Amino acid sequence: MRYVAFAVGLALFGSVAQAATQYTGDKVQGVPVISALDVADLATGQHRFMFEGVETGTGQRWYVPIMVAKGAADGKKVLLQAGVHGDELNGVRIVQKAMAQLDPAKMKGSVIGVIGPNRSGLERVSRTWAISTDGGDVIDYNRIHPGKETGNPPERQAWLMWNKIYKGNVDLAIDYHTQSTGTAYPLFIYADYRNADVKTIAELFPADQIKKDPGETGSMETTFVENGIPAITAEVGEPRVYQQDMIDRGLQGALNVLTHYKVIDGKLGATAESHKAYIGNEMSSIRATTGGFAEILVKLGDDVKQGQKVALQRNAFGDVVAEYTANMDGKVLAVGTDAVREPRALLVRILGNNSAETCTNGC
């Protein structure tokens, strides 16, 4: 079924580019508002737009900042995006810095920078898109792509982004994330190693860890890949903050990708190989079985063995109420950073390698 979906999706996604960049005539913060983008009709140079997204409950619009660097010659069309989850912010600075240092006169192809397609989440510094109608709800914007033209607000937003911004304008995509509030990652890549270009893109990043991964239905990364567009999810550290090392390495990864695909000239910087990235095909999450105050006994990147104690919880009196051990050999991929942990909260996530043939490219 995956391959049928891939073929149909490729036909739908790749068959029609935008007829033209469509300007509404409005400006927001002095920046022209567009309702559709066609990079082909832009002049060589740097461009800024506000994309007119879905309506709010009062009929106003969510506007998404779009940056485009259009090269003087033809080449690959690359998307750099951050803010799909609104509490995951290192990628915002990465995209800003990448776009600022591009020289379109020396480029082949184009680079699109998108900041915060999940406008609701970004304004609330939250993973989810909040719906206010009928008592309210929250939706994970990274599980609903490619959206629905007549769906709920985040589904419509996803549909608009796919059909009015990405379609015809993207050959390769890097979607920047971090771990969610209350948890932390190193520089970590999700990559579908069944796709050779995805593998290449992932290993151009000076990552700490890479997960060979078949993807997550409805995610930005997987929907791109299913539609013939190589893409990765780059998890660059912790939520809600700017971490300079993560920003620097996340930027280096983007520049390496642009260099490898000849969008810009230059030499490759640090990569997964030179950074000695750990590449795994299976991960396991150790979650709290009860409520309590958590003590994490391992650090990101630590080697762990099955049966090793990795966390414990205490009650309000200081008594140990639960202890947790690693359920596989591997490296510590994520940890819970909030001390107060409810049942099912993440304590430790481990990345390892499963020798089963079915797990060769991820399980």
Short mmCIF file of C-alpha atoms in Angstrom, two decimals:
data_model
loop_
_atom_site.label_atom_id
_atom_site.label_comp_id
_atom_site.label_asym_id
_atom_site.label_seq_id
_atom_site.Cartn_x
_atom_site.Cartn_y
_atom_site.Cartn_z
CA MET A 1 0.00 0.00 0.00
CA ARG A 2 2.89 2.36 0.74
CA TYR A 3 4.16 2.14 -2.84
CA VAL A 4 0.71 2.68 -4.34
CA ALA A 5 0.30 5.74 -2.15
CA PHE A 6 3.76 6.93 -3.22
CA ALA A 7 2.91 6.67 -6.92
CA VAL A 8 -0.45 8.37 -6.58
CA GLY A 9 0.98 11.06 -4.30
CA LEU A 10 3.83 11.78 -6.70
CA ALA A 11 1.37 12.29 -9.52
CA LEU A 12 -0.78 14.60 -7.42
CA PHE A 13 2.09 16.57 -5.88
CA GLY A 14 4.34 16.91 -8.88
CA SER A 15 1.91 17.38 -11.75
CA VAL A 16 0.99 21.03 -11.36
CA ALA A 17 3.09 23.94 -10.15
CA GLN A 18 1.53 27.24 -9.13
CA ALA A 19 0.46 29.32 -12.10
CA ALA A 20 1.98 32.43 -10.53
CA THR A 21 2.81 34.04 -7.25
CA GLN A 22 -0.48 35.58 -6.17
CA TYR A 23 -0.32 38.90 -4.34
CA THR A 24 -3.34 39.99 -2.30
CA GLY A 25 -2.37 43.67 -2.42
CA ASP A 26 -2.02 43.81 1.37
CA LYS A 27 1.09 44.27 3.46
CA VAL A 28 1.82 43.04 6.99
CA GLN A 29 4.76 44.65 8.82
CA GLY A 30 5.67 46.22 5.50
CA VAL A 31 5.95 42.80 3.80
CA PRO A 32 3.73 41.89 0.82
CA VAL A 33 1.04 39.29 1.46
CA ILE A 34 0.68 36.36 -0.93
CA SER A 35 -1.94 33.63 -1.25
CA ALA A 36 0.26 31.40 -3.45
CA LEU A 37 3.96 31.12 -4.31
CA ASP A 38 5.64 30.22 -7.58
CA VAL A 39 9.40 30.59 -7.23
CA ALA A 40 9.76 30.36 -11.02
CA ASP A 41 8.26 33.81 -11.57
CA LEU A 42 10.43 35.58 -9.01
CA ALA A 43 13.45 37.64 -9.99
CA THR A 44 16.91 36.59 -8.88
CA GLY A 45 17.42 37.84 -5.33
CA GLN A 46 16.13 37.70 -1.77
CA HIS A 47 12.37 37.98 -1.22
CA ARG A 48 10.15 38.21 1.86
CA PHE A 49 6.44 37.45 2.01
CA MET A 50 3.63 36.90 4.47
CA PHE A 51 1.58 33.90 3.36
CA GLU A 52 -2.16 34.26 3.95
CA GLY A 53 -3.11 31.15 5.90
CA VAL A 54 -6.34 29.87 7.39
CA GLU A 55 -8.91 32.14 9.05
CA THR A 56 -9.34 32.47 12.80
CA GLY A 57 -12.75 32.35 14.46
CA THR A 58 -13.16 36.11 13.94
CA GLY A 59 -12.34 35.94 10.25
CA GLN A 60 -8.79 37.26 10.55
CA ARG A 61 -5.90 35.34 8.98
CA TRP A 62 -2.88 33.53 10.33
CA TYR A 63 0.14 34.88 8.41
CA VAL A 64 3.23 32.72 7.86
CA PRO A 65 6.61 34.43 7.20
CA ILE A 66 8.18 33.12 3.98
CA MET A 67 11.71 33.91 2.77
CA VAL A 68 12.97 33.00 -0.71
CA ALA A 69 16.51 33.16 -2.09
CA LYS A 70 16.19 32.77 -5.88
CA GLY A 71 19.44 31.92 -7.62
CA ALA A 72 20.73 33.29 -10.91
CA ALA A 73 20.87 29.81 -12.46
CA ASP A 74 18.64 26.75 -12.37
CA GLY A 75 19.18 24.08 -9.73
CA LYS A 76 17.61 22.27 -6.81
CA LYS A 77 14.75 23.85 -4.89
CA VAL A 78 15.33 23.38 -1.16
CA LEU A 79 12.95 23.97 1.75
CA LEU A 80 14.23 24.92 5.22
CA GLN A 81 11.40 25.00 7.75
CA ALA A 82 10.97 25.49 11.49
CA GLY A 83 8.05 25.97 13.84
CA VAL A 84 5.85 23.04 12.85
CA HIS A 85 5.69 22.57 16.62
CA GLY A 86 5.51 25.93 18.36
CA ASP A 87 7.75 25.14 21.35
CA GLU A 88 10.63 23.88 19.18
CA LEU A 89 12.69 26.96 18.45
CA ASN A 90 16.37 26.25 17.67
CA GLY A 91 15.38 25.71 14.04
CA VAL A 92 13.91 29.20 13.77
CA ARG A 93 17.35 30.74 14.25
CA ILE A 94 18.93 28.16 11.94
CA VAL A 95 16.59 29.07 9.10
CA GLN A 96 17.06 32.80 9.70
CA LYS A 97 20.86 32.48 9.66
CA ALA A 98 20.90 30.23 6.61
CA MET A 99 18.73 32.59 4.57
CA ALA A 100 20.71 35.66 5.64
CA GLN A 101 24.02 34.36 4.31
CA LEU A 102 22.84 33.19 0.89
CA ASP A 103 24.01 35.18 -2.14
CA PRO A 104 21.43 34.62 -4.91
CA ALA A 105 23.79 35.94 -7.60
CA LYS A 106 26.07 32.96 -6.91
CA MET A 107 23.34 30.35 -6.39
CA LYS A 108 21.96 27.62 -8.62
CA GLY A 109 18.37 26.93 -7.69
CA SER A 110 16.42 28.36 -4.79
CA VAL A 111 15.95 28.10 -1.05
CA ILE A 112 12.64 28.70 0.72
CA GLY A 113 12.68 29.48 4.43
CA VAL A 114 9.41 28.99 6.32
CA ILE A 115 8.93 30.11 9.92
CA GLY A 116 6.00 28.76 11.92
CA PRO A 117 3.37 27.21 9.65
CA ASN A 118 1.74 26.19 12.95
CA ARG A 119 0.88 29.77 13.81
CA SER A 120 -1.38 28.87 16.71
CA GLY A 121 1.30 26.72 18.32
CA LEU A 122 4.07 29.26 17.82
CA GLU A 123 2.07 32.09 19.39
CA ARG A 124 1.32 29.85 22.39
CA VAL A 125 4.83 28.31 22.47
CA SER A 126 3.08 24.95 22.30
CA ARG A 127 3.44 21.76 20.30
CA THR A 128 -0.22 21.78 19.27
CA TRP A 129 -2.63 23.89 17.24
CA ALA A 130 -5.49 25.04 19.49
CA ILE A 131 -9.05 25.06 18.14
CA SER A 132 -11.46 27.32 20.06
CA THR A 133 -14.83 26.30 18.63
CA ASP A 134 -17.28 24.03 20.49
CA GLY A 135 -15.34 23.83 23.72
CA GLY A 136 -11.94 23.66 22.09
CA ASP A 137 -9.43 21.00 21.11
CA VAL A 138 -5.72 20.67 20.38
CA ILE A 139 -4.27 19.06 17.25
CA ASP A 140 -0.72 17.90 16.46
CA TYR A 141 0.02 19.84 13.26
CA ASN A 142 2.70 17.30 12.34
CA ARG A 143 0.26 14.38 12.05
CA ILE A 144 -2.30 15.80 9.59
CA HIS A 145 -0.45 16.37 6.31
CA PRO A 146 -1.14 16.96 3.51
CA GLY A 147 -4.23 18.43 5.14
CA LYS A 148 -7.81 18.83 3.98
CA GLU A 149 -9.21 21.69 1.92
CA THR A 150 -12.47 21.69 3.91
CA GLY A 151 -11.18 20.31 7.23
CA ASN A 152 -10.69 21.95 10.62
CA PRO A 153 -8.36 24.99 10.90
CA PRO A 154 -5.02 23.13 11.18
CA GLU A 155 -6.04 20.69 8.43
CA ARG A 156 -6.91 23.64 6.19
CA GLN A 157 -3.64 25.35 7.07
CA ALA A 158 -1.71 22.20 6.13
CA TRP A 159 -3.65 21.95 2.85
CA LEU A 160 -2.90 25.59 2.03
CA MET A 161 0.80 25.18 2.76
CA TRP A 162 1.03 22.03 0.66
CA ASN A 163 -0.91 23.34 -2.30
CA LYS A 164 0.03 27.02 -2.30
CA ILE A 165 3.63 27.04 -1.01
CA TYR A 166 5.33 23.63 -1.33
CA LYS A 167 3.79 22.28 -4.53
CA GLY A 168 6.14 22.81 -7.47
CA ASN A 169 8.62 24.74 -5.33
CA VAL A 170 10.41 22.00 -3.35
CA ASP A 171 12.84 19.25 -4.45
CA LEU A 172 14.43 18.60 -1.02
CA ALA A 173 13.18 19.44 2.47
CA ILE A 174 14.68 19.85 5.93
CA ASP A 175 12.09 20.16 8.69
CA TYR A 176 13.67 21.43 11.92
CA HIS A 177 12.30 20.35 15.29
CA THR A 178 13.53 19.81 18.86
CA GLN A 179 12.24 17.58 21.63
CA SER A 180 8.97 18.67 23.25
CA THR A 181 8.61 20.75 26.41
CA GLY A 182 9.83 18.82 29.44
CA THR A 183 12.26 16.63 27.47
CA ALA A 184 15.56 16.96 25.59
CA TYR A 185 17.30 15.53 22.51
CA PRO A 186 20.86 15.83 21.23
CA LEU A 187 21.18 16.71 17.53
CA PHE A 188 19.18 13.81 16.19
CA ILE A 189 17.86 12.94 12.71
CA TYR A 190 14.86 10.89 11.66
CA ALA A 191 15.59 9.56 8.16
CA ASP A 192 13.95 7.03 5.85
CA TYR A 193 17.04 5.09 4.71
CA ARG A 194 15.06 3.34 1.98
CA ASN A 195 15.52 6.57 0.02
CA ALA A 196 19.14 7.16 -1.05
CA ASP A 197 18.83 10.95 -1.07
CA VAL A 198 17.30 10.94 2.40
CA LYS A 199 20.28 8.92 3.67
CA THR A 200 22.65 11.38 2.00
CA ILE A 201 20.91 14.41 3.49
CA ALA A 202 20.87 12.90 6.98
CA GLU A 203 24.55 12.04 6.92
CA LEU A 204 25.48 15.54 5.73
CA PHE A 205 24.51 16.75 9.22
CA PRO A 206 27.05 16.64 12.08
CA ALA A 207 24.46 14.78 14.11
CA ASP A 208 24.95 13.00 17.41
CA GLN A 209 22.49 10.25 16.53
CA ILE A 210 20.47 9.16 13.47
CA LYS A 211 17.43 6.90 13.48
CA LYS A 212 16.77 4.81 10.36
CA ASP A 213 13.05 5.31 10.32
CA PRO A 214 10.16 4.28 8.04
CA GLY A 215 8.31 7.44 8.95
CA GLU A 216 5.21 8.68 10.74
CA THR A 217 1.94 8.95 8.82
CA GLY A 218 0.81 12.56 8.49
CA SER A 219 4.16 14.07 9.42
CA MET A 220 5.75 16.70 7.22
CA GLU A 221 8.81 14.54 6.54
CA THR A 222 6.94 11.36 5.65
CA THR A 223 4.41 13.15 3.45
CA PHE A 224 7.22 14.74 1.46
CA VAL A 225 8.97 11.37 1.05
CA GLU A 226 5.73 9.66 0.02
CA ASN A 227 5.38 12.33 -2.66
CA GLY A 228 8.86 11.81 -4.11
CA ILE A 229 10.56 14.67 -2.23
CA PRO A 230 13.55 13.57 -0.10
CA ALA A 231 13.15 15.01 3.40
CA ILE A 232 14.41 14.61 6.96
CA THR A 233 13.26 15.65 10.40
CA ALA A 234 16.19 17.32 12.14
CA GLU A 235 15.71 17.35 15.93
CA VAL A 236 18.11 20.00 17.18
CA GLY A 237 18.21 19.78 20.95
CA GLU A 238 15.91 21.16 23.62
CA PRO A 239 12.61 23.07 23.35
CA ARG A 240 11.85 26.72 24.13
CA VAL A 241 15.45 27.96 24.07
CA TYR A 242 18.25 28.88 21.69
CA GLN A 243 21.26 26.56 22.09
CA GLN A 244 24.22 27.96 20.18
CA ASP A 245 25.96 24.62 19.56
CA MET A 246 22.76 23.11 18.20
CA ILE A 247 22.10 26.14 16.02
CA ASP A 248 25.65 26.10 14.66
CA ARG A 249 25.55 22.39 13.82
CA GLY A 250 22.02 22.55 12.44
CA LEU A 251 23.13 25.41 10.20
CA GLN A 252 26.22 23.50 9.10
CA GLY A 253 24.00 20.61 8.08
CA ALA A 254 21.86 22.87 5.91
CA LEU A 255 24.90 24.45 4.27
CA ASN A 256 26.38 21.00 3.64
CA VAL A 257 23.16 19.95 1.90
CA LEU A 258 23.13 23.10 -0.24
CA THR A 259 26.78 22.54 -1.11
CA HIS A 260 26.37 18.84 -1.92
CA TYR A 261 23.45 19.54 -4.24
CA LYS A 262 25.36 22.43 -5.88
CA VAL A 263 22.95 25.17 -4.84
CA ILE A 264 25.93 27.04 -3.39
CA ASP A 265 29.68 26.72 -3.91
CA GLY A 266 31.99 25.74 -1.10
CA LYS A 267 33.45 22.88 0.87
CA LEU A 268 31.63 20.54 3.20
CA GLY A 269 32.00 21.18 6.91
CA ALA A 270 31.53 18.64 9.68
CA THR A 271 29.26 15.72 8.79
CA ALA A 272 27.80 12.68 10.55
CA GLU A 273 30.95 10.74 9.70
CA SER A 274 33.39 13.30 11.09
CA HIS A 275 31.19 13.86 14.15
CA LYS A 276 31.04 10.08 14.70
CA ALA A 277 27.25 9.98 14.74
CA TYR A 278 25.63 6.89 16.21
CA ILE A 279 23.19 5.35 13.70
CA GLY A 280 20.46 3.07 15.03
CA ASN A 281 17.37 1.38 13.68
CA GLU A 282 15.22 0.90 16.80
CA MET A 283 14.31 3.05 19.76
CA SER A 284 12.54 2.33 23.01
CA SER A 285 10.89 4.76 25.43
CA ILE A 286 10.97 4.15 29.18
CA ARG A 287 7.92 5.85 30.65
CA ALA A 288 6.77 6.52 34.19
CA THR A 289 4.47 3.87 35.60
CA THR A 290 3.33 6.16 38.40
CA GLY A 291 3.37 9.82 39.36
CA GLY A 292 6.32 11.19 41.28
CA PHE A 293 9.49 13.27 41.30
CA ALA A 294 11.92 11.82 38.77
CA GLU A 295 15.68 11.50 38.99
CA ILE A 296 17.30 10.66 35.65
CA LEU A 297 20.50 8.69 36.24
CA VAL A 298 21.94 8.92 32.71
CA LYS A 299 22.86 11.71 30.30
CA LEU A 300 22.19 12.24 26.61
CA GLY A 301 24.60 10.12 24.57
CA ASP A 302 25.52 7.75 27.38
CA ASP A 303 26.02 4.11 26.44
CA VAL A 304 23.61 1.89 28.36
CA LYS A 305 23.19 -1.86 28.75
CA GLN A 306 19.97 -3.79 29.13
CA GLY A 307 19.09 -4.02 32.83
CA GLN A 308 21.08 -0.91 33.81
CA LYS A 309 19.22 1.42 36.19
CA VAL A 310 18.44 4.67 34.32
CA ALA A 311 15.83 6.51 36.44
CA LEU A 312 13.83 6.46 39.64
CA GLN A 313 10.87 8.30 41.15
CA ARG A 314 10.17 9.45 44.70
CA ASN A 315 6.97 10.48 46.41
CA ALA A 316 6.52 13.77 48.27
CA PHE A 317 8.16 12.27 51.38
CA GLY A 318 11.29 11.26 49.48
CA ASP A 319 10.57 7.55 49.41
CA VAL A 320 11.54 5.70 46.23
CA VAL A 321 8.30 4.51 44.61
CA ALA A 322 9.63 3.26 41.28
CA GLU A 323 12.93 2.32 39.63
CA TYR A 324 13.52 1.93 35.91
CA THR A 325 16.07 -0.05 33.91
CA ALA A 326 17.13 -0.01 30.28
CA ASN A 327 15.22 -2.54 28.21
CA MET A 328 17.84 -2.68 25.44
CA ASP A 329 21.49 -1.91 24.74
CA GLY A 330 22.16 1.40 23.02
CA LYS A 331 22.66 5.11 23.56
CA VAL A 332 20.53 7.52 25.53
CA LEU A 333 18.57 9.43 22.90
CA ALA A 334 16.24 11.53 25.04
CA VAL A 335 15.62 12.32 28.69
CA GLY A 336 12.81 13.91 30.67
CA THR A 337 13.93 17.28 32.03
CA ASP A 338 10.88 18.15 34.15
CA ALA A 339 11.25 16.57 37.59
CA VAL A 340 7.50 16.18 38.14
CA ARG A 341 6.39 13.26 35.98
CA GLU A 342 2.87 11.92 35.67
CA PRO A 343 2.14 8.32 34.67
CA ARG A 344 3.24 7.64 31.05
CA ALA A 345 5.58 10.64 31.00
CA LEU A 346 8.88 10.05 29.19
CA LEU A 347 11.86 9.36 31.44
CA VAL A 348 14.49 7.97 29.06
CA ARG A 349 14.53 7.02 25.38
CA ILE A 350 17.20 4.67 24.02
CA LEU A 351 18.40 4.29 20.43
CA GLY A 352 19.82 0.90 19.54
CA ASN A 353 20.23 -1.61 16.75
CA ASN A 354 17.99 -4.59 16.09
CA SER A 355 19.65 -7.30 13.98
CA ALA A 356 16.34 -8.61 12.59
CA GLU A 357 16.16 -8.34 8.80
CA THR A 358 12.81 -6.58 9.09
CA CYS A 359 14.54 -3.78 11.02
CA THR A 360 17.33 -3.09 8.50
CA ASN A 361 15.86 0.29 7.58
CA GLY A 362 14.10 0.93 10.85
CA CYS A 363 11.54 -0.61 13.13
#
